[in-house]
Short mmCIF file of C-alpha atoms in Angstrom, two decimals:
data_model
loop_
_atom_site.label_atom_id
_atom_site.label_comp_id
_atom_site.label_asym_id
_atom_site.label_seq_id
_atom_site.Cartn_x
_atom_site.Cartn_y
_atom_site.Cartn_z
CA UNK A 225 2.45 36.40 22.06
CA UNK A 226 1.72 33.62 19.27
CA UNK A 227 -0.08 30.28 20.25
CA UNK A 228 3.68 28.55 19.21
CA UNK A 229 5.28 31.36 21.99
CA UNK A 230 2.47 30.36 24.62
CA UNK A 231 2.82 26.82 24.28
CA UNK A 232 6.87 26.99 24.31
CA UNK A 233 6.37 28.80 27.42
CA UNK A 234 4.43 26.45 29.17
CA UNK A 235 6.53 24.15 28.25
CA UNK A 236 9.77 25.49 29.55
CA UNK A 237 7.30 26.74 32.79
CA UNK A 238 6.42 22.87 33.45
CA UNK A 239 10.29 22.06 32.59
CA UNK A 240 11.43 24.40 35.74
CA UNK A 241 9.36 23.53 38.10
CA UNK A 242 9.63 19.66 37.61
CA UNK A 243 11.57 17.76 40.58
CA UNK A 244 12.75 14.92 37.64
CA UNK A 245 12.02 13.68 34.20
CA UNK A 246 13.36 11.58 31.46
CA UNK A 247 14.06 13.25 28.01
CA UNK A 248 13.47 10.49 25.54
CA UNK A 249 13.91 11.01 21.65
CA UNK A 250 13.41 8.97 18.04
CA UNK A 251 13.34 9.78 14.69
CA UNK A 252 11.83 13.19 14.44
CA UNK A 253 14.85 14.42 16.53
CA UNK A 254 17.95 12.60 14.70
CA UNK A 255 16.88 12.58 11.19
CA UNK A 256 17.83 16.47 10.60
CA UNK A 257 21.10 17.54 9.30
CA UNK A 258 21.71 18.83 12.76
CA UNK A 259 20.48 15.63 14.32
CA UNK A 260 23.52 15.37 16.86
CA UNK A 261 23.16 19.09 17.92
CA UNK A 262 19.31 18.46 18.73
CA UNK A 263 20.21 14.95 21.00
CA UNK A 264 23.39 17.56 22.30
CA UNK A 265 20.72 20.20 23.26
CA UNK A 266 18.33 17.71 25.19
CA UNK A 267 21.00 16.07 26.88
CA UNK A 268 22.20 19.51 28.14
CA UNK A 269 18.32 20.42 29.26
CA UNK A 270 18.60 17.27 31.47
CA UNK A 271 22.01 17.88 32.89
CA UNK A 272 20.91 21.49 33.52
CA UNK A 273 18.32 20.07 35.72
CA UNK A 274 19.95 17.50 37.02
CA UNK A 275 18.25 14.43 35.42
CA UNK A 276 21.01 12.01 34.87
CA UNK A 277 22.42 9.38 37.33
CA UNK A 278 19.54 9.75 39.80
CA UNK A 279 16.31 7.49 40.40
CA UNK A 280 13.02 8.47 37.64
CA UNK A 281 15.48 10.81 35.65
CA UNK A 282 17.49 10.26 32.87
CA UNK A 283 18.22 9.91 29.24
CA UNK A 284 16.21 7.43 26.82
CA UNK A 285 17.41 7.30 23.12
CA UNK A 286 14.02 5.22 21.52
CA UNK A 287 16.28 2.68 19.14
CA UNK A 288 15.98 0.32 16.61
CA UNK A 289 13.01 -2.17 16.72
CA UNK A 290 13.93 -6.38 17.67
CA UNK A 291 17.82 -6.19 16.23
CA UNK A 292 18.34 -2.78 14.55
CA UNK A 293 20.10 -2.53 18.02
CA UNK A 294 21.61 -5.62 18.10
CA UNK A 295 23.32 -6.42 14.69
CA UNK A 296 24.57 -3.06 15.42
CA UNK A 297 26.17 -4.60 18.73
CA UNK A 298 27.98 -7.57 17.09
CA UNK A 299 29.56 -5.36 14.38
CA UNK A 300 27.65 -4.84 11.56
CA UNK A 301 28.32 -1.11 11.60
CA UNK A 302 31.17 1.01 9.49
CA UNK A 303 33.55 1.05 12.16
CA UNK A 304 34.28 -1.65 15.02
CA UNK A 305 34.94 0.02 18.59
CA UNK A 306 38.69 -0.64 19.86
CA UNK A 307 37.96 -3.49 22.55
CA UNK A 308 35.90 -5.20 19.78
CA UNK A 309 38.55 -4.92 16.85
CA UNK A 310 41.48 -5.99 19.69
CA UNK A 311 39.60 -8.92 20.85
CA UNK A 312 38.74 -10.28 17.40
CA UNK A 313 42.93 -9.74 16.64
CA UNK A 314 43.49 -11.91 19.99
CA UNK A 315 40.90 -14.66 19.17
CA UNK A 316 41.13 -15.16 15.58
CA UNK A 317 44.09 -13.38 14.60
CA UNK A 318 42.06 -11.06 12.24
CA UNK A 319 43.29 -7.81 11.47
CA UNK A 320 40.27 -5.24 11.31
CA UNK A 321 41.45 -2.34 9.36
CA UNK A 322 42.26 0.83 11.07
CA UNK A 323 40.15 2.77 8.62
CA UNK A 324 36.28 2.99 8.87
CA UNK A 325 34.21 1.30 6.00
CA UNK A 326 31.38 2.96 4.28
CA UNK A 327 28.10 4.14 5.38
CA UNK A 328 24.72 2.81 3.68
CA UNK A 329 24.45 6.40 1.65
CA UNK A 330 28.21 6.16 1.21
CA UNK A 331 27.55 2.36 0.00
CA UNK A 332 24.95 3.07 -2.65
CA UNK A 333 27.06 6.38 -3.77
CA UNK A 334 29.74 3.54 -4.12
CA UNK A 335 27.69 1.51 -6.11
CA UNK A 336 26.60 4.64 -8.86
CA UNK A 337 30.19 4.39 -9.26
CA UNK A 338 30.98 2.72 -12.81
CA UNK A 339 32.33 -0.64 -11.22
CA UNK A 340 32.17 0.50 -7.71
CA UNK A 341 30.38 -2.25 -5.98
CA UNK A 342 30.83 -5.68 -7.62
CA UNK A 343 28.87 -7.72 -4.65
CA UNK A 344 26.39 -6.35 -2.43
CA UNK A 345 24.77 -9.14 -0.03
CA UNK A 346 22.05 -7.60 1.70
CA UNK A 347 20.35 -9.12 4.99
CA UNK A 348 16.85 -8.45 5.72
CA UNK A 349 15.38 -5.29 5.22
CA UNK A 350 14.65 -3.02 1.83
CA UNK A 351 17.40 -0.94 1.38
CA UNK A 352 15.94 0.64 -1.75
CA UNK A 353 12.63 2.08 -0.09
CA UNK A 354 14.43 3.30 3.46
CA UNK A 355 17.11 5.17 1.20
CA UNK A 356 16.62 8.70 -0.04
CA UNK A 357 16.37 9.79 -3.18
CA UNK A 358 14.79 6.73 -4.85
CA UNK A 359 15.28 7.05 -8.38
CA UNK A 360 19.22 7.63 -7.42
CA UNK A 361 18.96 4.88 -5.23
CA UNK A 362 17.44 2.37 -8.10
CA UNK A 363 20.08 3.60 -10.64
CA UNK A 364 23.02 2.64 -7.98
CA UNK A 365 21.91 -0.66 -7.09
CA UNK A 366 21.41 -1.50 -10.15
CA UNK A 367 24.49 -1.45 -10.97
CA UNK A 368 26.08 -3.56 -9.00
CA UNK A 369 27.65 -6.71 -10.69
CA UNK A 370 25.62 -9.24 -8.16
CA UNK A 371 23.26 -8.72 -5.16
CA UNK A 372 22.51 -11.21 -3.15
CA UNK A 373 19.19 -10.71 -0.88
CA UNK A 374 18.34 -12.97 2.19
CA UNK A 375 15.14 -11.84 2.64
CA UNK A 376 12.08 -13.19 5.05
CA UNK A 377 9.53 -11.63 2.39
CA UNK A 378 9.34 -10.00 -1.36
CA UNK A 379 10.04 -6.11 -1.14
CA UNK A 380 10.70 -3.49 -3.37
CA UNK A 381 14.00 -3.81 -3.54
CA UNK A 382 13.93 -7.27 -4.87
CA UNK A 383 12.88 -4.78 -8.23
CA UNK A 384 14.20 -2.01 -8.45
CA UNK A 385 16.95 -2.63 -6.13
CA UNK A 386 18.07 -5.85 -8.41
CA UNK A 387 22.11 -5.26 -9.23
CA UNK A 388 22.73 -7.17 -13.00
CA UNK A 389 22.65 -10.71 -11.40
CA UNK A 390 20.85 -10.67 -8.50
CA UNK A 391 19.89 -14.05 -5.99
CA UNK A 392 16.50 -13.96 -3.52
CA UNK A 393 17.46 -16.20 -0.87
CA UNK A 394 14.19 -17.08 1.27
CA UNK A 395 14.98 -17.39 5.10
CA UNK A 396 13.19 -18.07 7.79
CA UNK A 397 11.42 -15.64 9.74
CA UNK A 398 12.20 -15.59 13.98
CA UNK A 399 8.85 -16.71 14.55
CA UNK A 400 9.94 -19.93 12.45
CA UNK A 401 13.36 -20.80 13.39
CA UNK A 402 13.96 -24.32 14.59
CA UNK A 403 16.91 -23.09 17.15
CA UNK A 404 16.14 -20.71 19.72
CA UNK A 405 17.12 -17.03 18.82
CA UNK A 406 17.72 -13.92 20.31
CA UNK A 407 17.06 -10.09 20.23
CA UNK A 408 18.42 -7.08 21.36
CA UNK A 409 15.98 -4.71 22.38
CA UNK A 410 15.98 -0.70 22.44
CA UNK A 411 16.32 -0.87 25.89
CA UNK A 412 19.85 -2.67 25.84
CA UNK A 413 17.66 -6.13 27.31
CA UNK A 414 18.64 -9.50 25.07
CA UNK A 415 15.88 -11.93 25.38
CA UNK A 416 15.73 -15.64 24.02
CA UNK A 417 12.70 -16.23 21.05
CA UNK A 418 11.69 -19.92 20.38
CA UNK A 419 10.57 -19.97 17.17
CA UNK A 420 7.02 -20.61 16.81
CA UNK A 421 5.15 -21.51 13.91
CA UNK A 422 6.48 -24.19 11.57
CA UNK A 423 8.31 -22.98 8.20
CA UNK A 424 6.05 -22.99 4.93
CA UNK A 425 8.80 -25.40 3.20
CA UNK A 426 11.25 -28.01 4.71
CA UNK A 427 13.66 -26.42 2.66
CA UNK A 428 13.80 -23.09 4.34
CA UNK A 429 16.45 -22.22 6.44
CA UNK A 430 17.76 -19.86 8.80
CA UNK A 431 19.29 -16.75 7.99
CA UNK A 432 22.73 -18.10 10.20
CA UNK A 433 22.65 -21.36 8.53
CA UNK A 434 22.56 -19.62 4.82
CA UNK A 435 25.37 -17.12 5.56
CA UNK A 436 27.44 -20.41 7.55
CA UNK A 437 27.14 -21.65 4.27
CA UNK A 438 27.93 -18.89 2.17
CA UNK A 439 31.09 -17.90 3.70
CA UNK A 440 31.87 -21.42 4.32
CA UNK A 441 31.79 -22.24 0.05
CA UNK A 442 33.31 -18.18 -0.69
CA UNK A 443 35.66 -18.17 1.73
CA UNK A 444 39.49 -19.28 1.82
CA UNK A 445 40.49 -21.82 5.24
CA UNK A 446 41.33 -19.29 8.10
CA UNK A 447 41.08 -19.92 11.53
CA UNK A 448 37.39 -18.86 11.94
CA UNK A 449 35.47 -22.17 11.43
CA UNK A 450 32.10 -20.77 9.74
CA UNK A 451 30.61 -24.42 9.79
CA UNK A 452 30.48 -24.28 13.30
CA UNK A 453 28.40 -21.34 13.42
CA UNK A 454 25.36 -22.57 11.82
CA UNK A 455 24.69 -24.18 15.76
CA UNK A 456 23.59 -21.12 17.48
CA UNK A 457 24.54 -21.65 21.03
CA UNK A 458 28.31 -21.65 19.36
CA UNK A 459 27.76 -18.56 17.42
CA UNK A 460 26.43 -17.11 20.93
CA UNK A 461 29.58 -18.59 22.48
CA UNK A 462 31.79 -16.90 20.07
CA UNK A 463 29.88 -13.38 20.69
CA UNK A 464 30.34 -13.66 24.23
CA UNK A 465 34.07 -13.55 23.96
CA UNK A 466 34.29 -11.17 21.26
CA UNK A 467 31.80 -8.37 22.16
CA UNK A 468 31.92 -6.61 25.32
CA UNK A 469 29.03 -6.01 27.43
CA UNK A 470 27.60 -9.12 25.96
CA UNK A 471 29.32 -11.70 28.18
CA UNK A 472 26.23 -13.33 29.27
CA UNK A 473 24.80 -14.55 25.92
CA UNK A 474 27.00 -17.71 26.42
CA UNK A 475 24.80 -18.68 29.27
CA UNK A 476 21.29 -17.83 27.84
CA UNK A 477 20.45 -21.01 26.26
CA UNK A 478 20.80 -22.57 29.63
CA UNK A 479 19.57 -19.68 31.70
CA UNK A 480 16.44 -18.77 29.59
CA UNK A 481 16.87 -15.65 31.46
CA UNK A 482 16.79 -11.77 29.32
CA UNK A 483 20.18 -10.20 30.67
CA UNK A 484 20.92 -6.18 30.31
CA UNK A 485 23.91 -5.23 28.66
CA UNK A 486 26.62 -4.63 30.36
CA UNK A 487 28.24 -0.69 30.38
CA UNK A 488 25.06 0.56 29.00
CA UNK A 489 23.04 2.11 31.73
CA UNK A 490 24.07 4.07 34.35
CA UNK A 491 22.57 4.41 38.02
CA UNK A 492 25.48 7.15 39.19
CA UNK A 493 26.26 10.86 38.02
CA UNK A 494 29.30 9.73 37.00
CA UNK A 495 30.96 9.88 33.15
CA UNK A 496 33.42 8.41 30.92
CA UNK A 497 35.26 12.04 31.08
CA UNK A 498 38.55 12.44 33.01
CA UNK A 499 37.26 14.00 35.92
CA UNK A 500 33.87 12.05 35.24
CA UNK A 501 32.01 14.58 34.85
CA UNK A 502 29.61 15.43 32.55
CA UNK A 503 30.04 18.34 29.74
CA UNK A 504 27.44 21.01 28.23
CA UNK A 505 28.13 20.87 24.27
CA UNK A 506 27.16 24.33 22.25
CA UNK A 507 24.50 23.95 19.68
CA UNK A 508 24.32 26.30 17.19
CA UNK A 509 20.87 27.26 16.04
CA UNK A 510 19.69 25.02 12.86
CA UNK A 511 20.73 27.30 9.50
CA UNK A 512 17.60 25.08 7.47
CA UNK A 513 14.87 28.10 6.32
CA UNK A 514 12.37 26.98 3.16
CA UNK A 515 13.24 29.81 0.66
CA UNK A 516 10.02 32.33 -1.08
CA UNK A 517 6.93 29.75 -1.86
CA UNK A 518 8.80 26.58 -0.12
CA UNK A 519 7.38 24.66 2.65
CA UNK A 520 9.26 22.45 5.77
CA UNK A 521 8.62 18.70 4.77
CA UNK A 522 8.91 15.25 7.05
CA UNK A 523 8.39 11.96 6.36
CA UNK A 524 6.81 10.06 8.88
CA UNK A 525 5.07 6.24 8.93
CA UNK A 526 1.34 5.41 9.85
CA UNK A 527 -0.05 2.99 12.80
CA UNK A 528 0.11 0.31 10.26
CA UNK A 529 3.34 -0.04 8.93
CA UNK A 530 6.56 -1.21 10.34
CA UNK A 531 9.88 0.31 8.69
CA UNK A 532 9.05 0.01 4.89
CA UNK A 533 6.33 -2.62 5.47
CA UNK A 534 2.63 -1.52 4.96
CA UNK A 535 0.37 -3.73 6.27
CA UNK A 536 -2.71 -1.57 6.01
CA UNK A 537 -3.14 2.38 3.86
CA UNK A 538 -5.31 3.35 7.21
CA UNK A 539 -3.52 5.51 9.35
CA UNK A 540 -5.91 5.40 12.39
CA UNK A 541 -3.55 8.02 14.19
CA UNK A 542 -4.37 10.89 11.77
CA UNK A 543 -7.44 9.68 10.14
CA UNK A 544 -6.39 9.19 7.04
CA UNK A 545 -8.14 5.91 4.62
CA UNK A 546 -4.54 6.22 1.77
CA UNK A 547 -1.10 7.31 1.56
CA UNK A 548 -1.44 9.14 -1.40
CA UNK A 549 -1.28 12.33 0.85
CA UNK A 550 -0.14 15.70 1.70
CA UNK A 551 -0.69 16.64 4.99
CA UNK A 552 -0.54 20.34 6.04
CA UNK A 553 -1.67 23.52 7.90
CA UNK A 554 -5.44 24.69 7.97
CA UNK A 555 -4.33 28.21 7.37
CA UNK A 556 -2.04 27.16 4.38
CA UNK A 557 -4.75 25.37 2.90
CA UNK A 558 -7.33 27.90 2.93
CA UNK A 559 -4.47 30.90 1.68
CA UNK A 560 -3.38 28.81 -1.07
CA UNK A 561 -7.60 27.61 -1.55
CA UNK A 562 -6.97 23.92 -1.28
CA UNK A 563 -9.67 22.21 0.02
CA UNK A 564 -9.67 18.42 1.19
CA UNK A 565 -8.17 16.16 -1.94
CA UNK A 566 -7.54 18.63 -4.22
CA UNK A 567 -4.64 17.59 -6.33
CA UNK A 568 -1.03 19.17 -5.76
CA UNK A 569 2.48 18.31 -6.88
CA UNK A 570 5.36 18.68 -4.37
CA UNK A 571 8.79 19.33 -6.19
CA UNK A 572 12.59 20.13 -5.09
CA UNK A 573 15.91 19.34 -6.68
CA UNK A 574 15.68 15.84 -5.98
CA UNK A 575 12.44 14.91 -7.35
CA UNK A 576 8.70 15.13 -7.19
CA UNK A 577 5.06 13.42 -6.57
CA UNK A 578 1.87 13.99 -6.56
CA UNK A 579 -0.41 14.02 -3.75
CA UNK A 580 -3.79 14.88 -2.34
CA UNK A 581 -4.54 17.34 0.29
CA UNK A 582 -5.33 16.64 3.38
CA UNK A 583 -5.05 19.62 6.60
CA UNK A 584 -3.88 18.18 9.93
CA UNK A 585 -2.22 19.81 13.08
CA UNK A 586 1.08 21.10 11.71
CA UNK A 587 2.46 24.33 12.28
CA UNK A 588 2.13 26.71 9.34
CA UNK A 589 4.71 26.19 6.66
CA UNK A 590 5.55 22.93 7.64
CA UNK A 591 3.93 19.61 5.31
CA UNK A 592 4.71 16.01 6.31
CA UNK A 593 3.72 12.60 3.89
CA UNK A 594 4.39 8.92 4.35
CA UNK A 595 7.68 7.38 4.19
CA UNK A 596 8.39 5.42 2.26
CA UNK A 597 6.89 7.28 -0.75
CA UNK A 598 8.34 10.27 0.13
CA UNK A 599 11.87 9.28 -0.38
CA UNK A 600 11.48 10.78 -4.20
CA UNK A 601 11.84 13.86 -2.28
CA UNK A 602 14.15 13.16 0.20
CA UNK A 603 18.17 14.63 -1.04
CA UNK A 604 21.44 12.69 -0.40
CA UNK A 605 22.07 14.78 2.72
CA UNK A 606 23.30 13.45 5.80
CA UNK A 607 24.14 14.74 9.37
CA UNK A 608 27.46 15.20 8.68
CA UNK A 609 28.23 13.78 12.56
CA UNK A 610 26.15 10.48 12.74
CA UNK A 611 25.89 10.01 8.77
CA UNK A 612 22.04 10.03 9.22
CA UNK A 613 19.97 11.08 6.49
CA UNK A 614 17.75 13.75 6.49
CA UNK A 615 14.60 12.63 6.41
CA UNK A 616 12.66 15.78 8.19
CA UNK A 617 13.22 19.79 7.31
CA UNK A 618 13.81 19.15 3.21
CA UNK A 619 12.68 21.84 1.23
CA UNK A 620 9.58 21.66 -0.78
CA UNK A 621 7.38 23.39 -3.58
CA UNK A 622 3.69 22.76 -3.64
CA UNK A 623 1.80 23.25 -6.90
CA UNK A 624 -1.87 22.92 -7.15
CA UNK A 625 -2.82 20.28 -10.17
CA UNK A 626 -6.15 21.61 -10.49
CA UNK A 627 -9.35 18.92 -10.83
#
């Protein structure tokens, strides 16, 4: 039996005899092209053993960071759920399309499109450097006819990402607002932030009060009153009704107190199915195999870096002082007679870069480097369930550069 058998049979040994657990997942699970079948195949490991619904078992998706989770949760996502859409209808009398909009990779595929994308405003975040395949990526967004980027801090997409007229609105970060704020965490808690340190200019201002604005000046008279939403205790009011789950934001500001929300977690074996219970879902094994001379690549991020954000090259969890890096099997190394730094170029269909060696614990065949430089690398291929991209299993070349 191979060391990768024995240690998949421990594994499965400790997984038999344990009373309870909690299977918890992030990134390295979803970002495949079979992302959903891998969350389907823990979920049925913990129903097989009876982990869900009962005290220290259960299942733990590890979400977005601060509001990832919770922009998500007020409707910034491709498709608003039923209860949402019906409740905006009732409220505001706005009708929310029956059709889903676009995905981000279905956005910037827009965008390539000769005309596709006149206006892109873009909150937070660097949509150029967390998108794959970067030099498609820069192309797109740059042409679009005008971007508009609130932004907390300069990024690369505020360069390459530029569409032919393009705005950099400053905002202010959450540590700097001058209302109180508040966050969704990845464990479904919202908790009230008050701000902190003062704003470097006067004339910052929040990232509410400049899109209050903006769709206040754009906008035609309807009967949402965008004014009133630069106040945020009204723009928590108005989530409150709208978005279920979330009824308890309207009290927060008086409260102070985090809330849970609602319809989220579960203390009971029982499911949203007729019969409520749960169901097994078939996974197919993954069809992904590296062809003759091709090696298994991942992106992955260091200890000092959050999202696209480097703060520091260190990586103090694998030891390495720069990016610049290939990381990969002892046993590949020596067959292939690469020795620490010597100089390779990794290649596929969508791109390439060069890199210096450096061996670490992977399995053989498999090579990881840091997101997000390796985008170059990374195709325009999604999980064709959740419309993830695939950031882990994309097939490589390595080619030693020589001295």
């Amino acid at each position: 039996m191979t060391s990768h058998r024995r240690k998949i049979a421990a594994a499965v040994a400790r997984l038999a005899a344990a009373r309870r657990g909690i299977v918890a997942w992030a990134m390295g699970v979803t970002q495949h092209a079979h992302g959903v079948d891998n969350v389907h195949a823990l979920v049925n490991l913990a129903l097989a053993r009876g982990w869900v619904g009962r005290p220290g078992a259960g299942l733990l998706p590890i979400r977005g960071h601060s509001n990832v989770q919770g922009v998500g949760s007020v409707g910034v996502a491709p498709a608003l759920k039923t209860a949402f859409a019906r409740r905006l209808a009732e409220l505001y009398g706005v009708p929310v399309p029956a059709t889903p909009g676009m995905h981000t990779l279905a956005s910037v595929e827009a965008a390539a499109a000769a005309g596709g994308v006149d206006v892109a405003l873009c909150l937070g975040g660097n949509l150029f450097a967390a998108s794959p395949d970067r030099t498609f990526t820069a192309r797109a967004l740059q042409a679009i006819g005008t971007t508009i980027y609130v932004s907390t801090k300069l990024n690369e997409s505020h360069v390459h990402g530029r569409g032919r007229t393009t705005l950099v609105l400053p905002a202010l970060a959450r540590d700097e607002e001058r209302q109180c704020t508040t966050q969704e965490s990845m464990f479904n808690f919202v908790r009230v932030s008050d701000g902190g340190a003062p704003a470097a200019s006067d004339e910052m201002r929040s990232e509410v009060d400049i899109l209050a604005g903006l769709a206040q000046r754009v906008l035609p008279a309807g009967p949402v009153d965008f004014g009133a939403f630069r106040d945020h205790a009204a723009l928590r009011a108005a989530i409150a009704r709208v978005v279920p789950g979330y009824e308890a934001i309207a009290e927060v500001d008086r409260t102070r107190r985090e809330f849970a929300v609602a319809g989220r977690t579960f203390h009971t074996p029982a499911f949203a199915t007729p019969d409520g219970r749960a169901r097994f879902v078939p996974t197919p094994p993954s069809t992904f195999a590296p062809g003759p001379g091709e090696f298994r690549l991942m992106t992955l991020r260091s200890e000092g870096q959050f999202n696209t954000v480097v703060y520091e090259d260190a990586d103090v969890y694998r030891g390495n002082e720069r990016r610049d890096v290939v990381m990969m099997n002892a046993a590949d190394a020596r067959r292939l007679g690469l020795a620490r730094d010597a100089r390779v170029r990794l290649e596929n269909a969508t791109g390439a870069m060069d890199a210096l060696v450096r061996v670490a614990p992977l399995p053989p065949g498999n090579l990881a480097v840091y997101y997000p430089e390796g985008n170059v690398l990374v195709p325009r291929t999604i999980d064709a369930a959740s419309a993830t991209p695939v950031f882990k299993s994309v097939a490589v070349r390595l080619r030693p550069l020589g001295a």
